[in-house]
CSV table of C-alpha atoms in Angstrom, one decimal:
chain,number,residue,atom,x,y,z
A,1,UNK,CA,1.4,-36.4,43.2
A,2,UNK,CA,-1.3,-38.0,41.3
A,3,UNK,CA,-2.3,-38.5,37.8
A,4,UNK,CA,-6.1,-37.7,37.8
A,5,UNK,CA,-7.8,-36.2,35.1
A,6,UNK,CA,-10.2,-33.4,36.5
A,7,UNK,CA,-12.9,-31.2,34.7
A,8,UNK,CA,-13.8,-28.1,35.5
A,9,UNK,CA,-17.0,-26.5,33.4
A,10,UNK,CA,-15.6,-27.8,30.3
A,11,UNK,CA,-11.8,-27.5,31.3
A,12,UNK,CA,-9.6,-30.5,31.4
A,13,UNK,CA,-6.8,-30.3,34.1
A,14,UNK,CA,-3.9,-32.8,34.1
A,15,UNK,CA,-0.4,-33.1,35.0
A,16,UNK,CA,1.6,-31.7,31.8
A,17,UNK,CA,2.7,-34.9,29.6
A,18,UNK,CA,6.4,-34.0,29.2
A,19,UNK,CA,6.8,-36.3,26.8
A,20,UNK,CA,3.7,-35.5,24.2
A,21,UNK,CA,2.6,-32.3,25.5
A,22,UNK,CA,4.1,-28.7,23.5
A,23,UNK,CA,6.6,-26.8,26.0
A,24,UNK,CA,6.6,-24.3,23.2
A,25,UNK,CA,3.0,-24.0,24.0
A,26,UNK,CA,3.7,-24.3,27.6
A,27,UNK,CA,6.0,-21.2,27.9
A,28,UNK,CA,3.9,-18.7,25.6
A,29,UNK,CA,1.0,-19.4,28.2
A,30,UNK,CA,2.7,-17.8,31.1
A,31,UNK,CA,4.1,-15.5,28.7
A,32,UNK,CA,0.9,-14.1,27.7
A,33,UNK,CA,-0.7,-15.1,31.1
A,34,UNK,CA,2.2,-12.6,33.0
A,35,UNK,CA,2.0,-9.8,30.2
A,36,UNK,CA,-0.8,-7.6,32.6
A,37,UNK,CA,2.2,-7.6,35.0
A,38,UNK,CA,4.7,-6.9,32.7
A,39,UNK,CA,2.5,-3.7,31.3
A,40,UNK,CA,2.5,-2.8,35.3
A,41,UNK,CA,6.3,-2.7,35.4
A,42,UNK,CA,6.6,-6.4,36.9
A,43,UNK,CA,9.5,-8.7,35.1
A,44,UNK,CA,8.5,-11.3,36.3
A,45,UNK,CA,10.8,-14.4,35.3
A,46,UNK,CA,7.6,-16.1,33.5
A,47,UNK,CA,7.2,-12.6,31.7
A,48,UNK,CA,10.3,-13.4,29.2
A,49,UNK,CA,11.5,-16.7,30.0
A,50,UNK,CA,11.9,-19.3,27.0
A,51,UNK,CA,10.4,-22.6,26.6
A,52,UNK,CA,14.0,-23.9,28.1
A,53,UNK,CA,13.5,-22.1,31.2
A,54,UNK,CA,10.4,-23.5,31.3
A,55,UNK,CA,11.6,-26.7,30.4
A,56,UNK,CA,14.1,-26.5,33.7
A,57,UNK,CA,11.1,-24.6,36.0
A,58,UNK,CA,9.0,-27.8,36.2
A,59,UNK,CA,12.0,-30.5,35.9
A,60,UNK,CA,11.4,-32.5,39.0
A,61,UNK,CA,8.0,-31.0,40.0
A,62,UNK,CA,4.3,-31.4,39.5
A,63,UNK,CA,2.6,-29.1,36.5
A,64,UNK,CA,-0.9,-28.7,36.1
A,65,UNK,CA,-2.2,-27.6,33.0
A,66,UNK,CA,-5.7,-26.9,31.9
A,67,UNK,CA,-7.0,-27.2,28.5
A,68,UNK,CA,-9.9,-26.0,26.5
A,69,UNK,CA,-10.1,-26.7,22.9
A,70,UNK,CA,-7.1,-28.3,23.1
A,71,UNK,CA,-5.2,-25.8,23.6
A,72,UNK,CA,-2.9,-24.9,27.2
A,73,UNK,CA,-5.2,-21.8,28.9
A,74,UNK,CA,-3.8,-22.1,32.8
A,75,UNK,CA,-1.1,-23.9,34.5
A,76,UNK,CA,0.4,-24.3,37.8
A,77,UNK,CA,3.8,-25.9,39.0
A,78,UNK,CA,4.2,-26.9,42.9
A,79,UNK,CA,7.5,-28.3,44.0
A,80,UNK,CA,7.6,-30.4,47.0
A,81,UNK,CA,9.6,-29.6,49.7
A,82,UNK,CA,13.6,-29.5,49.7
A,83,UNK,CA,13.4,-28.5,45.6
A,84,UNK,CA,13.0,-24.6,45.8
A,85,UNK,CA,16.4,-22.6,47.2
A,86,UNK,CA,17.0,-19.0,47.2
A,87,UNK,CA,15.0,-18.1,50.4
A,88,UNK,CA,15.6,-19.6,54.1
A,89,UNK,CA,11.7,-20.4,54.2
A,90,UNK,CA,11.3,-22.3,50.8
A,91,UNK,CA,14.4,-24.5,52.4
A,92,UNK,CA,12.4,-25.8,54.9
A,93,UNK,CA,12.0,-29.3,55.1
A,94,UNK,CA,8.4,-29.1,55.4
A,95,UNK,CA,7.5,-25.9,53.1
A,96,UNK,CA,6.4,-26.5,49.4
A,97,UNK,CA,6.4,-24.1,46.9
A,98,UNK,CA,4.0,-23.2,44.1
A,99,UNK,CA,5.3,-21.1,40.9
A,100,UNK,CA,4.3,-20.3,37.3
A,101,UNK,CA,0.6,-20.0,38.5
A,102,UNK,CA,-1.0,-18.4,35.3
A,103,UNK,CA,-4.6,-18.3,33.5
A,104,UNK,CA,-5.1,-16.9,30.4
A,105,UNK,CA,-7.2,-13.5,30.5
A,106,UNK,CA,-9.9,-15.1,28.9
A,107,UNK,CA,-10.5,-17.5,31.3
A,108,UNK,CA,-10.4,-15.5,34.6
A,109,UNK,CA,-12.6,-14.9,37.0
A,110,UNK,CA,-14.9,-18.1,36.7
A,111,UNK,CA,-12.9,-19.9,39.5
A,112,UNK,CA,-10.8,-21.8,37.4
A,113,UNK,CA,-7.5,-20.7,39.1
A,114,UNK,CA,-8.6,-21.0,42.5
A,115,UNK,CA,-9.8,-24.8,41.7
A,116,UNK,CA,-6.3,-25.7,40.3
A,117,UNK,CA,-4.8,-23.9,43.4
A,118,UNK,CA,-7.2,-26.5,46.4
A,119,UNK,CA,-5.7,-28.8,43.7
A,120,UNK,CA,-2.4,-28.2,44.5
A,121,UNK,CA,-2.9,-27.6,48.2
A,122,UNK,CA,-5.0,-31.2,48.6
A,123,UNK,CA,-2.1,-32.6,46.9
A,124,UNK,CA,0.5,-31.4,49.0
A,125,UNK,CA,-2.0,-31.8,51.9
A,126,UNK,CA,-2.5,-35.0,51.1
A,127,UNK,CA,1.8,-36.1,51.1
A,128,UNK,CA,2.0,-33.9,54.5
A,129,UNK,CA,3.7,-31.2,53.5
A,130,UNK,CA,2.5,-28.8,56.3
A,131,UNK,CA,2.9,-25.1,54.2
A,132,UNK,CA,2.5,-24.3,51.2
A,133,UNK,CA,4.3,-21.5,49.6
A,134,UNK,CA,4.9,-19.1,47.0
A,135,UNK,CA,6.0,-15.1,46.4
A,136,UNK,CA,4.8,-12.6,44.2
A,137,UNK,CA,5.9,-9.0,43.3
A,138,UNK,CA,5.9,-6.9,46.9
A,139,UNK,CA,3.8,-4.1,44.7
A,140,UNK,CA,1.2,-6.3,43.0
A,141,UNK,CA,-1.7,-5.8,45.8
A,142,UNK,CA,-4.9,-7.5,43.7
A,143,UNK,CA,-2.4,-10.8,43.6
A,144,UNK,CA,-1.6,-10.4,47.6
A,145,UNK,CA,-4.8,-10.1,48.7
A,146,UNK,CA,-6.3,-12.8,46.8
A,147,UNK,CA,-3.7,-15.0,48.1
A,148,UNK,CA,-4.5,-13.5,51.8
A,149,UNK,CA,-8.2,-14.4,50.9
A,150,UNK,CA,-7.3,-18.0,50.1
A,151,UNK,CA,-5.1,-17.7,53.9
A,152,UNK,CA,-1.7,-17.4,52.8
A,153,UNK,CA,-0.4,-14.8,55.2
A,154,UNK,CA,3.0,-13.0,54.8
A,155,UNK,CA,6.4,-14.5,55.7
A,156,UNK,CA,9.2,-12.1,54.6
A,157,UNK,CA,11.2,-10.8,51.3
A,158,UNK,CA,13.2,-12.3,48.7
A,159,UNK,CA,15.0,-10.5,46.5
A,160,UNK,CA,15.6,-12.5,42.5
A,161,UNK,CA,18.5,-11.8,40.5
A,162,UNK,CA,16.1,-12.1,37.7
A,163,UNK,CA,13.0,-10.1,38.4
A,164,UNK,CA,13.0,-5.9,38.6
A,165,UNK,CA,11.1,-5.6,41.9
A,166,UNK,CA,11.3,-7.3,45.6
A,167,UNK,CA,9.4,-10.2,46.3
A,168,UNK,CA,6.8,-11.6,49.4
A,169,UNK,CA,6.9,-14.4,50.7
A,170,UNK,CA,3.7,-15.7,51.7
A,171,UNK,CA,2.4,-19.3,53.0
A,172,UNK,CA,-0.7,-21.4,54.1
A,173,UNK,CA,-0.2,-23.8,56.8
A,174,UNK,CA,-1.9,-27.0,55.5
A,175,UNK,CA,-2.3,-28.7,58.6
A,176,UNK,CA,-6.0,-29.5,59.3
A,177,UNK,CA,-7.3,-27.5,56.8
A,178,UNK,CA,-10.2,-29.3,55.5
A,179,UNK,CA,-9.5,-28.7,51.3
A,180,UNK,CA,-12.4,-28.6,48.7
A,181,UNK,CA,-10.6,-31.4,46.0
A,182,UNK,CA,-9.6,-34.8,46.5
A,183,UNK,CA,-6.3,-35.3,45.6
């Protein structure tokens, strides 16, 4: 993966600096990013987890992070393939994964989160990974259609040891997709 700077409106993205950037700051992000899904009944892992979980959840794979007034408002971690385990499709050899996608409230809806995602997918595009996946709570509807909108279509279910509710799997074949970012 690369190391370009991006701006979007007046958002820097860039990969997280693990050794200057705050994982403190990191982790109460997705907290507060996932807390609409925890008021739902979702626990998710990013809900609760602590800034050593986080710490482990993006050892070994490409974090985004955007910032506005220097401060951490969105992330989002993709794992190349062969990193992921716990479901037969993330264990293919040609399946990436993405996880701990989160924007602040604040900052949704203007497309920010949808321009780190053709981020991620030019990026993995771009290394020729050929899918590109990720799961989400099976009863969180707005999140699986806006994935389906962006053409990641459903795959099966996966069941976390750490998470209250079952899980889709859903992926987006990358193969001669023409993607909006350069990588």
């Amino acid at each position: 993966m690369n190391n370009k700077i991006h701006m979007y409106e007046n958002i820097l993205i860039r990969p997280f600096k693990r050794e200057s950037d705050d994982i403190e700051e990191l982790t109460r992000l997705l907290n507060r990013a996932y807390k609409e899904l925890d008021d739902m009944g979702f626990k998710y892992h990013a809900t609760y987890q602590n800034s050593d979980v986080t710490r482990q959840r993006i050892d070994g794979a490409y974090c985004l992070v955007g910032i506005h007034n220097d401060k951490i408002i969105a992330t989002i971690t993709y794992y190349k393939p062969g990193i992921k385990s716990g479901s037969e499709w993330y264990e293919k050899e040609d399946v990436g994964v993405v996880g701990q996608f989160g924007v602040l409230p604040g900052y949704r809806s203007i497309g920010l989160g949808a321009y780190m995602m053709d981020m991620v997918e030019a990026a993995a595009h771009s290394e020729g990974t050929a899918e590109i996946a990720l799961d989400t709570a099976e009863g969180t509807q707005h999140l699986r259609s806006y994935y389906g909108r962006r053409g990641y279509r459903f795959i099966g279910y996966v069941d976390w040891e750490m998470t209250n509710y079952e899980s889709v799997i859903m992926s987006k074949n990358l193969n001669g997709l023409s993607l909006k970012t350069d990588s």
